[in-house]
Short mmCIF file of C-alpha atoms and ligand atoms in Angstrom, two decimals:
data_model
loop_
_atom_site.label_atom_id
_atom_site.label_comp_id
_atom_site.label_asym_id
_atom_site.label_seq_id
_atom_site.Cartn_x
_atom_site.Cartn_y
_atom_site.Cartn_z
CA MET A 16 -138.13 -36.37 174.23
CA SER A 17 -138.54 -40.07 174.03
CA ASP A 18 -137.43 -42.05 177.06
CA ASP A 19 -134.84 -43.88 174.81
CA LEU A 20 -133.28 -40.45 174.38
CA GLU A 21 -133.63 -39.60 178.05
CA THR A 22 -132.00 -42.85 179.05
CA ARG A 23 -129.14 -42.38 176.59
CA ARG A 24 -128.76 -38.78 177.67
CA LEU A 25 -128.73 -39.70 181.25
CA LEU A 26 -126.17 -42.41 180.56
CA ASP A 27 -123.81 -39.66 178.79
CA THR A 28 -121.38 -39.09 181.69
CA PRO A 29 -120.14 -41.49 184.41
CA ALA A 30 -121.67 -39.39 187.19
CA ARG A 31 -124.95 -39.59 185.53
CA ARG A 32 -124.65 -43.09 184.97
CA ARG A 33 -123.95 -43.70 188.50
CA THR A 34 -126.96 -41.61 189.45
CA LEU A 35 -129.25 -43.58 186.94
CA LEU A 36 -127.91 -47.04 188.09
CA THR A 37 -128.49 -46.13 191.75
CA ALA A 38 -132.01 -45.04 190.82
CA LEU A 39 -132.47 -48.29 189.15
CA GLY A 40 -131.30 -50.15 192.34
CA ALA A 41 -128.39 -51.43 190.39
CA GLY A 42 -125.79 -49.90 192.89
CA VAL A 43 -125.76 -53.21 195.03
CA GLY A 44 -122.54 -55.14 193.68
CA ILE A 45 -121.01 -52.49 191.50
CA GLY A 46 -119.29 -50.57 194.22
CA VAL A 47 -121.00 -47.21 194.27
CA GLY A 48 -120.85 -46.92 197.98
CA VAL A 49 -124.25 -48.75 199.12
CA VAL A 50 -122.43 -50.39 202.04
CA GLY A 51 -124.30 -49.90 205.14
CA MET A 52 -127.45 -48.86 203.64
CA PRO A 53 -130.46 -49.83 205.70
CA SER A 54 -132.31 -52.97 204.81
CA PRO A 55 -136.00 -51.85 204.46
CA ALA A 56 -137.03 -55.39 203.74
CA MET A 57 -136.01 -56.64 207.24
CA ALA A 58 -139.41 -56.73 208.65
CA ALA A 59 -140.67 -58.74 205.75
CA ALA A 60 -140.73 -62.42 205.39
CA ALA A 61 -137.34 -63.57 203.90
CA GLY A 62 -137.54 -64.57 200.38
CA TRP A 63 -140.11 -62.21 199.14
CA SER A 64 -139.95 -58.64 197.93
CA ASN A 65 -142.37 -55.90 196.92
CA PRO A 66 -142.17 -55.71 193.13
CA THR A 67 -142.32 -51.97 192.88
CA LEU A 68 -143.17 -48.67 194.58
CA GLY A 69 -146.13 -46.78 193.85
CA THR A 70 -149.82 -46.22 194.33
CA LEU A 71 -152.44 -48.86 194.12
CA THR A 72 -154.94 -47.97 191.49
CA SER A 73 -156.87 -51.23 190.65
CA GLY A 74 -157.53 -54.28 192.59
CA TYR A 75 -158.02 -58.00 192.18
CA LYS A 76 -161.27 -59.28 190.81
CA THR A 77 -163.13 -56.11 191.78
CA PRO A 78 -167.04 -56.11 190.96
CA SER A 79 -166.33 -53.67 188.20
CA ARG A 80 -163.25 -55.68 186.87
CA PRO A 81 -164.12 -59.51 187.91
CA THR A 82 -161.43 -60.85 185.34
CA HIS A 83 -158.84 -58.64 186.60
CA THR A 84 -156.62 -61.18 188.22
CA GLY A 85 -153.83 -58.88 189.71
CA TRP A 86 -153.16 -55.66 191.28
CA ASP A 87 -152.17 -52.40 189.48
CA VAL A 88 -149.58 -50.11 190.94
CA ALA A 89 -148.96 -46.90 189.31
CA ASN A 90 -145.72 -44.63 189.56
CA SER A 91 -143.70 -42.59 187.05
CA GLN A 92 -142.58 -44.31 183.80
CA GLY A 93 -139.16 -45.86 184.35
CA THR A 94 -139.64 -46.86 188.09
CA PRO A 95 -137.82 -49.91 188.77
CA VAL A 96 -139.56 -53.26 188.86
CA TYR A 97 -138.01 -56.02 190.77
CA ALA A 98 -138.40 -59.91 191.09
CA THR A 99 -140.92 -60.70 193.94
CA ALA A 100 -138.88 -63.82 194.75
CA ASP A 101 -135.99 -66.05 193.37
CA GLY A 102 -136.80 -67.64 190.27
CA THR A 103 -136.26 -68.26 186.36
CA VAL A 104 -137.48 -66.22 183.75
CA ARG A 105 -140.23 -68.37 181.99
CA ASP A 106 -140.97 -66.19 179.15
CA ILE A 107 -141.04 -62.54 178.22
CA LYS A 108 -142.88 -60.31 175.67
CA THR A 109 -141.11 -57.19 174.12
CA ASN A 110 -141.68 -54.63 171.46
CA SER A 111 -145.34 -54.42 172.50
CA TYR A 112 -147.17 -51.21 171.60
CA PRO A 113 -150.06 -49.24 173.36
CA GLY A 114 -153.30 -50.56 172.08
CA ASP A 115 -152.10 -54.07 171.52
CA THR A 116 -154.77 -56.32 172.99
CA THR A 117 -154.41 -59.35 170.71
CA SER A 118 -151.24 -61.23 171.88
CA GLY A 119 -149.21 -61.94 175.01
CA PRO A 120 -147.72 -65.06 176.89
CA LEU A 121 -150.87 -65.23 178.89
CA PRO A 122 -154.18 -64.92 177.04
CA GLY A 123 -155.51 -61.41 177.14
CA ARG A 124 -152.41 -59.89 178.88
CA THR A 125 -150.77 -57.36 176.78
CA GLY A 126 -147.77 -55.00 176.92
CA ASN A 127 -144.12 -55.91 177.38
CA SER A 128 -144.21 -58.29 180.26
CA VAL A 129 -142.11 -60.69 182.28
CA HIS A 130 -143.20 -64.02 183.70
CA LEU A 131 -141.19 -65.72 186.35
CA ASN A 132 -141.18 -69.37 187.75
CA HIS A 133 -140.52 -69.65 191.48
CA ALA A 134 -139.89 -72.55 193.83
CA ASP A 135 -143.04 -74.50 195.11
CA SER A 136 -144.84 -73.93 191.75
CA TYR A 137 -145.36 -70.05 192.46
CA PHE A 138 -145.40 -67.88 189.37
CA SER A 139 -145.41 -64.12 189.13
CA TYR A 140 -146.25 -61.99 186.14
CA TYR A 141 -145.35 -58.30 185.56
CA GLY A 142 -147.17 -56.38 182.75
CA HIS A 143 -147.11 -53.13 180.83
CA LEU A 144 -143.43 -52.58 181.35
CA HIS A 145 -141.45 -49.84 179.59
CA ARG A 146 -138.44 -51.91 179.14
CA VAL A 147 -137.50 -55.60 180.10
CA LEU A 148 -134.07 -56.09 181.43
CA VAL A 149 -133.91 -59.89 181.69
CA SER A 150 -133.93 -62.70 179.02
CA VAL A 151 -135.75 -66.04 178.90
CA GLY A 152 -134.15 -68.82 181.07
CA GLN A 153 -132.27 -66.32 183.23
CA ARG A 154 -132.00 -66.95 186.84
CA VAL A 155 -133.08 -64.08 188.98
CA SER A 156 -132.88 -63.29 192.52
CA CYS A 157 -135.41 -61.86 195.11
CA GLY A 158 -135.45 -57.93 194.62
CA GLN A 159 -133.28 -58.11 191.36
CA LEU A 160 -134.14 -55.38 188.86
CA ILE A 161 -136.01 -57.03 186.12
CA GLY A 162 -137.60 -54.15 184.22
CA LEU A 163 -138.93 -50.69 184.21
CA MET A 164 -142.48 -49.56 184.70
CA GLY A 165 -144.26 -48.47 181.79
CA ASN A 166 -147.56 -47.89 179.70
CA THR A 167 -147.30 -50.62 177.10
CA GLY A 168 -150.28 -52.61 176.03
CA ASN A 169 -154.01 -52.02 177.04
CA SER A 170 -153.02 -49.29 179.56
CA SER A 171 -153.89 -45.82 180.17
CA GLY A 172 -150.88 -44.64 182.06
CA PRO A 173 -147.65 -45.92 183.55
CA HIS A 174 -148.20 -48.72 186.06
CA LEU A 175 -147.40 -52.22 186.90
CA HIS A 176 -149.86 -55.04 186.44
CA PHE A 177 -148.75 -57.69 188.98
CA GLU A 178 -150.04 -61.17 189.48
CA ILE A 179 -148.95 -64.14 191.56
CA HIS A 180 -150.20 -67.55 190.60
CA ARG A 181 -149.71 -71.11 192.13
CA PRO A 182 -149.52 -73.01 190.03
CA ARG A 183 -149.60 -70.98 186.70
CA LEU A 184 -153.15 -69.79 185.78
CA THR A 185 -154.52 -70.16 189.18
CA SER A 186 -153.97 -66.64 190.47
CA THR A 187 -154.33 -65.47 193.97
CA ASP A 188 -154.77 -61.93 195.35
CA PRO A 189 -151.09 -60.71 195.16
CA ARG A 190 -151.78 -57.84 197.80
CA ILE A 191 -152.95 -60.36 200.36
CA PHE A 192 -150.46 -62.78 199.32
CA LEU A 193 -147.59 -60.20 200.12
CA ALA A 194 -149.45 -58.79 203.15
CA ASN A 195 -149.16 -62.22 204.72
CA ARG A 196 -145.54 -61.95 204.14
CA GLY A 197 -145.17 -58.59 205.81
CA ILE A 198 -144.86 -56.67 202.72
CA THR A 199 -147.26 -53.73 201.76
CA LEU A 200 -147.79 -53.94 197.84
CA GLY A 201 -146.53 -50.68 196.27
CA ALA A 202 -145.38 -49.23 199.78
CA THR A 203 -142.85 -51.48 201.48
CA ALA A 204 -139.27 -50.58 200.04
CA PRO A 205 -138.39 -53.47 197.43
CA VAL A 206 -135.15 -55.39 198.34
CA GLY A 207 -132.28 -53.60 196.68
CA SER A 208 -134.24 -50.30 196.02
CA THR A 209 -132.93 -46.83 196.45
CA GLY A 210 -135.29 -46.14 199.32
CA TYR A 211 -136.64 -42.89 197.68
CA PRO A 212 -140.42 -42.78 198.69
CA SER A 213 -143.06 -42.01 196.28
CA VAL A 214 -144.70 -38.72 197.08
CA SER A 215 -147.91 -37.11 195.45
CA GLN A 216 -150.56 -34.78 196.12
CA GLY A 217 -152.05 -34.86 199.57
CA ALA A 218 -148.66 -35.41 201.39
CA SER A 219 -147.49 -32.77 203.78
CA GLY A 220 -144.27 -32.35 205.93
CA TRP A 221 -140.64 -32.12 205.36
CA VAL A 222 -140.49 -34.23 202.38
CA PRO A 223 -142.93 -32.16 200.19
CA ARG A 224 -140.89 -29.09 201.59
CA THR A 225 -137.61 -30.55 200.60
CA ILE A 226 -139.10 -31.29 197.18
CA GLN A 227 -140.53 -27.72 196.79
CA TYR A 228 -136.80 -26.36 197.51
CA LEU A 229 -135.48 -28.73 194.85
CA LEU A 230 -137.91 -27.71 192.39
CA ARG A 231 -137.20 -24.06 193.13
CA ALA A 232 -133.30 -24.80 192.69
CA ARG A 233 -134.41 -26.13 189.17
CA GLY A 234 -136.24 -22.81 188.26
CA ILE A 235 -139.55 -24.15 188.82
CA SER A 236 -141.84 -21.44 190.50
CA VAL A 237 -143.60 -23.02 193.72
CA VAL A 238 -144.27 -21.65 197.22
CA VAL A 239 -142.34 -23.55 200.01
CA ASP A 240 -145.08 -24.47 202.51
CA GLY A 241 -144.74 -28.26 202.98
CA VAL A 242 -147.89 -28.92 201.41
CA PHE A 243 -148.20 -31.17 198.43
CA GLY A 244 -151.38 -29.55 196.98
CA PRO A 245 -152.64 -28.95 193.41
CA ALA A 246 -150.05 -26.11 192.79
CA CYS A 247 -147.26 -28.40 193.96
CA THR A 248 -148.50 -31.19 191.65
CA SER A 249 -148.51 -28.63 188.65
CA ALA A 250 -144.86 -27.70 189.58
CA VAL A 251 -143.91 -31.22 189.70
CA LYS A 252 -145.40 -31.74 186.06
CA SER A 253 -143.57 -28.68 184.79
CA PHE A 254 -140.37 -30.05 186.02
CA GLN A 255 -141.08 -33.53 184.79
CA THR A 256 -142.02 -32.12 181.27
CA SER A 257 -138.87 -29.98 181.37
CA ARG A 258 -136.69 -33.23 181.77
CA GLY A 259 -138.62 -35.28 179.17
CA LEU A 260 -140.05 -37.41 182.05
CA TYR A 261 -143.70 -38.63 182.06
CA ALA A 262 -145.58 -35.78 183.63
CA ASP A 263 -147.77 -37.32 186.33
CA GLY A 264 -146.95 -35.19 189.14
CA LEU A 265 -146.02 -37.75 191.21
CA VAL A 266 -142.38 -37.88 192.77
CA GLY A 267 -140.99 -41.40 192.32
CA PRO A 268 -137.52 -42.82 191.94
CA ILE A 269 -136.98 -41.51 188.55
CA THR A 270 -138.21 -37.98 189.32
CA TRP A 271 -136.13 -37.72 192.72
CA THR A 272 -133.10 -38.99 190.72
CA ALA A 273 -133.64 -35.92 188.46
CA LEU A 274 -134.26 -33.48 191.13
CA ILE A 275 -131.24 -33.92 193.36
CA LEU A 276 -127.76 -32.96 192.37
CA PRO A 277 -124.47 -33.54 194.16
CA LEU A 278 -123.65 -30.88 197.00
CA ARG A 279 -120.71 -30.06 198.97
CA GLU A 280 -119.34 -27.17 201.06
CA GLY A 281 -119.33 -23.90 199.36
CA ASN A 282 -122.53 -24.50 197.49
CA SER A 283 -125.56 -22.32 198.20
CA GLY A 284 -129.30 -21.68 197.24
CA ASP A 285 -132.38 -23.59 197.40
CA LEU A 286 -130.76 -27.05 196.85
CA VAL A 287 -128.88 -26.41 200.01
CA ARG A 288 -132.13 -25.41 201.71
CA GLY A 289 -133.55 -28.70 200.61
CA LEU A 290 -130.71 -30.57 202.05
CA GLN A 291 -130.94 -28.48 205.25
CA THR A 292 -134.51 -29.28 205.70
CA ALA A 293 -133.78 -33.06 205.13
CA LEU A 294 -131.06 -33.16 207.59
CA ASN A 295 -133.13 -31.43 210.27
CA ALA A 296 -135.79 -33.92 209.73
CA ARG A 297 -132.98 -36.46 210.25
CA GLY A 298 -131.88 -34.95 213.82
CA ALA A 299 -129.91 -32.05 212.78
CA ASP A 300 -130.54 -28.47 214.10
CA LEU A 301 -129.52 -26.12 211.15
CA LEU A 302 -130.60 -22.85 210.26
CA VAL A 303 -132.14 -23.28 206.72
CA ASP A 304 -130.32 -20.58 205.07
CA GLY A 305 -129.22 -22.01 201.85
CA SER A 306 -125.47 -21.75 202.81
CA PHE A 307 -123.52 -25.09 202.92
CA GLY A 308 -120.78 -23.98 205.28
CA SER A 309 -118.82 -25.98 207.77
CA VAL A 310 -121.82 -26.37 210.12
CA THR A 311 -123.83 -28.03 207.57
CA ALA A 312 -120.71 -29.97 206.43
CA ASN A 313 -120.53 -31.38 209.90
CA ALA A 314 -124.09 -32.34 210.04
CA VAL A 315 -123.69 -34.13 206.74
CA ARG A 316 -120.71 -36.16 208.18
CA GLY A 317 -122.56 -37.02 211.33
CA PHE A 318 -125.68 -38.38 209.35
CA GLN A 319 -123.27 -40.22 207.02
CA SER A 320 -121.38 -41.96 209.86
CA ARG A 321 -124.63 -42.72 211.76
CA ASN A 322 -125.91 -44.55 208.57
CA GLY A 323 -122.61 -46.35 207.70
CA LEU A 324 -121.87 -44.32 204.56
CA VAL A 325 -118.45 -42.71 203.93
CA ALA A 326 -118.32 -39.60 205.91
CA ASP A 327 -116.82 -37.29 203.39
CA GLY A 328 -119.34 -34.49 203.92
CA ILE A 329 -120.30 -34.70 200.23
CA VAL A 330 -123.93 -35.31 199.48
CA GLY A 331 -124.11 -37.53 196.45
CA PRO A 332 -126.79 -39.81 195.22
CA VAL A 333 -126.21 -42.55 197.78
CA THR A 334 -126.31 -39.96 200.68
CA TRP A 335 -129.43 -38.26 199.14
CA SER A 336 -131.33 -41.65 198.72
CA VAL A 337 -130.67 -42.63 202.32
CA LEU A 338 -131.45 -39.01 203.71
CA ILE A 339 -134.86 -38.82 201.98
ZN1 ZN B 19 -153.91 -54.52 185.68
#
């Protein structure tokens, strides 16, 4: 299934539309109940944001790639990409295609891309996007969704190629630049993001355990041991393939959003076990029995009220995203 079809299918129903918009960080301002969500960027310098979540895969001007003037951050195709600061869209390139190495707004830069001008002659570049969600001349604010991570241009897997210049064509190491502002490239939650962590092989603990329960709830065979090993990676890939998502075995925002389902009192099964596991990690003391009864409902309400959410005991996309 192409991603266009996947997106259209996800947009089919209002509930799914809300889920997707929340996954895209578009919840802020459209009234889907994000009031009271924690502000993960509070520790970072005001005015700058992490452009995306993911794993750093290639660095700035490395010995093997001396002309690579940015950092690569990999995650699932469709992972939200955000403006790193307030600015204006200087130019964009769209309708690029894999293997296109001949053109682009910057020499040698390919794929669907966005270029932003910022105050004080700062300039940022976002390459290989799956989709561009802004237009030339548009004003954007720090943390605003500008595109979706993709694999367009000269790229071997979905990732964001990210550069910072001052002025244009004078690049600086964007990882160090952001680190100096309290932001860990790829790891600090971007302003406005859903807060879903990117989880991949090597992780262990309650988050992989929750993922394993959610996978089982979707009919994927996996042992629930809290260890994100090769078998868990294979299970994630099976799930991603079954949903038409890019099968990279990494649980990023899009995969999280596809894994979760709304839960309420009366539900039962592995999805509820995943919920109970997460609630216990957040301070509850529940028996992980897969039964969403009044005790679990009370734990949900307690979690919701402690986090400024509507304490309705219903676990929708917003509650899930704060919980994980
Ligand atoms: Zn790159």
